[in-house]
């Protein structure tokens, strides 16, 4: 089991608008009453293969967290 440490989302730069600290993890499903809308984007209830798991709150870009590893 590897414990690879990922950089925090807030340190990543959006590939589209090039702003920092604008990427949010997308949560799928129904948000609960304690859901933090400032911290997460809501992806809805549809679950598809290869769905994006991060989103930019500034420009609306969506993509995959795994593709951001090299930044
Ligand atoms: Zn953006």
PDB file of C-alpha atoms and ligand atoms in Angstrom:
ATOM      1  CA  UNK A   1       0.000   0.000   0.000  1.00  0.00           C
ATOM      2  CA  UNK A   2       1.472   3.279  -1.067  1.00  0.00           C
ATOM      3  CA  UNK A   3       0.910   6.485   0.801  1.00  0.00           C
ATOM      4  CA  UNK A   4       1.501   8.987  -1.915  1.00  0.00           C
ATOM      5  CA  UNK A   5       0.895  12.476  -0.729  1.00  0.00           C
ATOM      6  CA  UNK A   6      -1.006  14.729  -3.058  1.00  0.00           C
ATOM      7  CA  UNK A   7      -0.696  18.476  -3.111  1.00  0.00           C
ATOM      8  CA  UNK A   8      -3.757  20.187  -1.696  1.00  0.00           C
ATOM      9  CA  UNK A   9      -6.397  21.202  -4.201  1.00  0.00           C
ATOM     10  CA  UNK A  10      -6.064  24.821  -3.165  1.00  0.00           C
ATOM     11  CA  UNK A  11      -2.471  24.869  -4.312  1.00  0.00           C
ATOM     12  CA  UNK A  12      -3.363  23.815  -7.851  1.00  0.00           C
ATOM     13  CA  UNK A  13      -3.925  26.161 -10.754  1.00  0.00           C
ATOM     14  CA  UNK A  14      -6.944  25.888 -13.037  1.00  0.00           C
ATOM     15  CA  UNK A  15      -5.736  24.842 -16.518  1.00  0.00           C
ATOM     16  CA  UNK A  16      -8.361  27.005 -18.176  1.00  0.00           C
ATOM     17  CA  UNK A  17      -8.425  30.342 -16.357  1.00  0.00           C
ATOM     18  CA  UNK A  18      -5.004  29.894 -14.711  1.00  0.00           C
ATOM     19  CA  UNK A  19      -6.214  31.097 -11.356  1.00  0.00           C
ATOM     20  CA  UNK A  20      -5.002  29.564  -8.154  1.00  0.00           C
ATOM     21  CA  UNK A  21      -7.099  28.205  -5.322  1.00  0.00           C
ATOM     22  CA  UNK A  22     -10.272  27.985  -7.421  1.00  0.00           C
ATOM     23  CA  UNK A  23     -10.509  24.227  -7.851  1.00  0.00           C
ATOM     24  CA  UNK A  24     -13.036  22.315  -5.817  1.00  0.00           C
ATOM     25  CA  UNK A  25     -13.778  18.665  -5.433  1.00  0.00           C
ATOM     26  CA  UNK A  26     -17.084  17.679  -7.019  1.00  0.00           C
ATOM     27  CA  UNK A  27     -19.362  15.689  -4.789  1.00  0.00           C
ATOM     28  CA  UNK A  28     -21.930  13.457  -6.425  1.00  0.00           C
ATOM     29  CA  UNK A  29     -25.219  12.594  -4.893  1.00  0.00           C
ATOM     30  CA  UNK A  30     -27.560  14.492  -2.644  1.00  0.00           C
ATOM     31  CA  UNK A  31     -25.875  17.031  -0.418  1.00  0.00           C
ATOM     32  CA  UNK A  32     -26.759  16.770   3.244  1.00  0.00           C
ATOM     33  CA  UNK A  33     -27.813  19.566   5.551  1.00  0.00           C
ATOM     34  CA  UNK A  34     -24.231  20.034   6.674  1.00  0.00           C
ATOM     35  CA  UNK A  35     -22.938  20.247   3.119  1.00  0.00           C
ATOM     36  CA  UNK A  36     -20.329  22.954   2.715  1.00  0.00           C
ATOM     37  CA  UNK A  37     -21.197  24.707  -0.550  1.00  0.00           C
ATOM     38  CA  UNK A  38     -18.192  26.967  -0.231  1.00  0.00           C
ATOM     39  CA  UNK A  39     -15.857  24.022  -0.167  1.00  0.00           C
ATOM     40  CA  UNK A  40     -17.363  21.643  -2.696  1.00  0.00           C
ATOM     41  CA  UNK A  41     -19.071  21.726  -6.042  1.00  0.00           C
ATOM     42  CA  UNK A  42     -22.169  19.604  -6.532  1.00  0.00           C
ATOM     43  CA  UNK A  43     -22.064  17.171  -9.423  1.00  0.00           C
ATOM     44  CA  UNK A  44     -25.607  15.914  -9.271  1.00  0.00           C
ATOM     45  CA  UNK A  45     -26.851  12.385  -8.944  1.00  0.00           C
ATOM     46  CA  UNK A  46     -25.675  10.964 -12.254  1.00  0.00           C
ATOM     47  CA  UNK A  47     -22.735   8.645 -11.866  1.00  0.00           C
ATOM     48  CA  UNK A  48     -20.853   7.978 -15.077  1.00  0.00           C
ATOM     49  CA  UNK A  49     -17.496   6.431 -15.833  1.00  0.00           C
ATOM     50  CA  UNK A  50     -14.702   8.975 -16.140  1.00  0.00           C
ATOM     51  CA  UNK A  51     -16.822  11.730 -14.742  1.00  0.00           C
ATOM     52  CA  UNK A  52     -14.887  14.802 -13.691  1.00  0.00           C
ATOM     53  CA  UNK A  53     -14.115  14.980  -9.995  1.00  0.00           C
ATOM     54  CA  UNK A  54     -12.838  18.516  -9.703  1.00  0.00           C
ATOM     55  CA  UNK A  55     -14.296  21.813 -10.898  1.00  0.00           C
ATOM     56  CA  UNK A  56     -13.229  25.431 -11.128  1.00  0.00           C
ATOM     57  CA  UNK A  57     -15.552  27.797  -9.358  1.00  0.00           C
ATOM     58  CA  UNK A  58     -14.397  30.725 -11.455  1.00  0.00           C
ATOM     59  CA  UNK A  59     -14.655  29.534 -15.060  1.00  0.00           C
ATOM     60  CA  UNK A  60     -16.626  26.301 -14.748  1.00  0.00           C
ATOM     61  CA  UNK A  61     -13.847  24.034 -15.972  1.00  0.00           C
ATOM     62  CA  UNK A  62     -14.202  20.419 -14.923  1.00  0.00           C
ATOM     63  CA  UNK A  63     -11.624  17.710 -15.012  1.00  0.00           C
ATOM     64  CA  UNK A  64      -9.901  14.889 -13.237  1.00  0.00           C
ATOM     65  CA  UNK A  65      -7.878  15.221 -10.091  1.00  0.00           C
ATOM     66  CA  UNK A  66      -5.527  12.504 -11.282  1.00  0.00           C
ATOM     67  CA  UNK A  67      -4.539  14.539 -14.324  1.00  0.00           C
ATOM     68  CA  UNK A  68      -3.318  17.345 -12.066  1.00  0.00           C
ATOM     69  CA  UNK A  69      -0.598  15.281 -10.394  1.00  0.00           C
ATOM     70  CA  UNK A  70       2.303  16.722 -12.323  1.00  0.00           C
ATOM     71  CA  UNK A  71       1.560  20.361 -11.592  1.00  0.00           C
TER      72      UNK A  71
HETATM   73 ZN1  LIG B   1     -10.889  28.099 -14.000  1.00  0.00          ZN
END
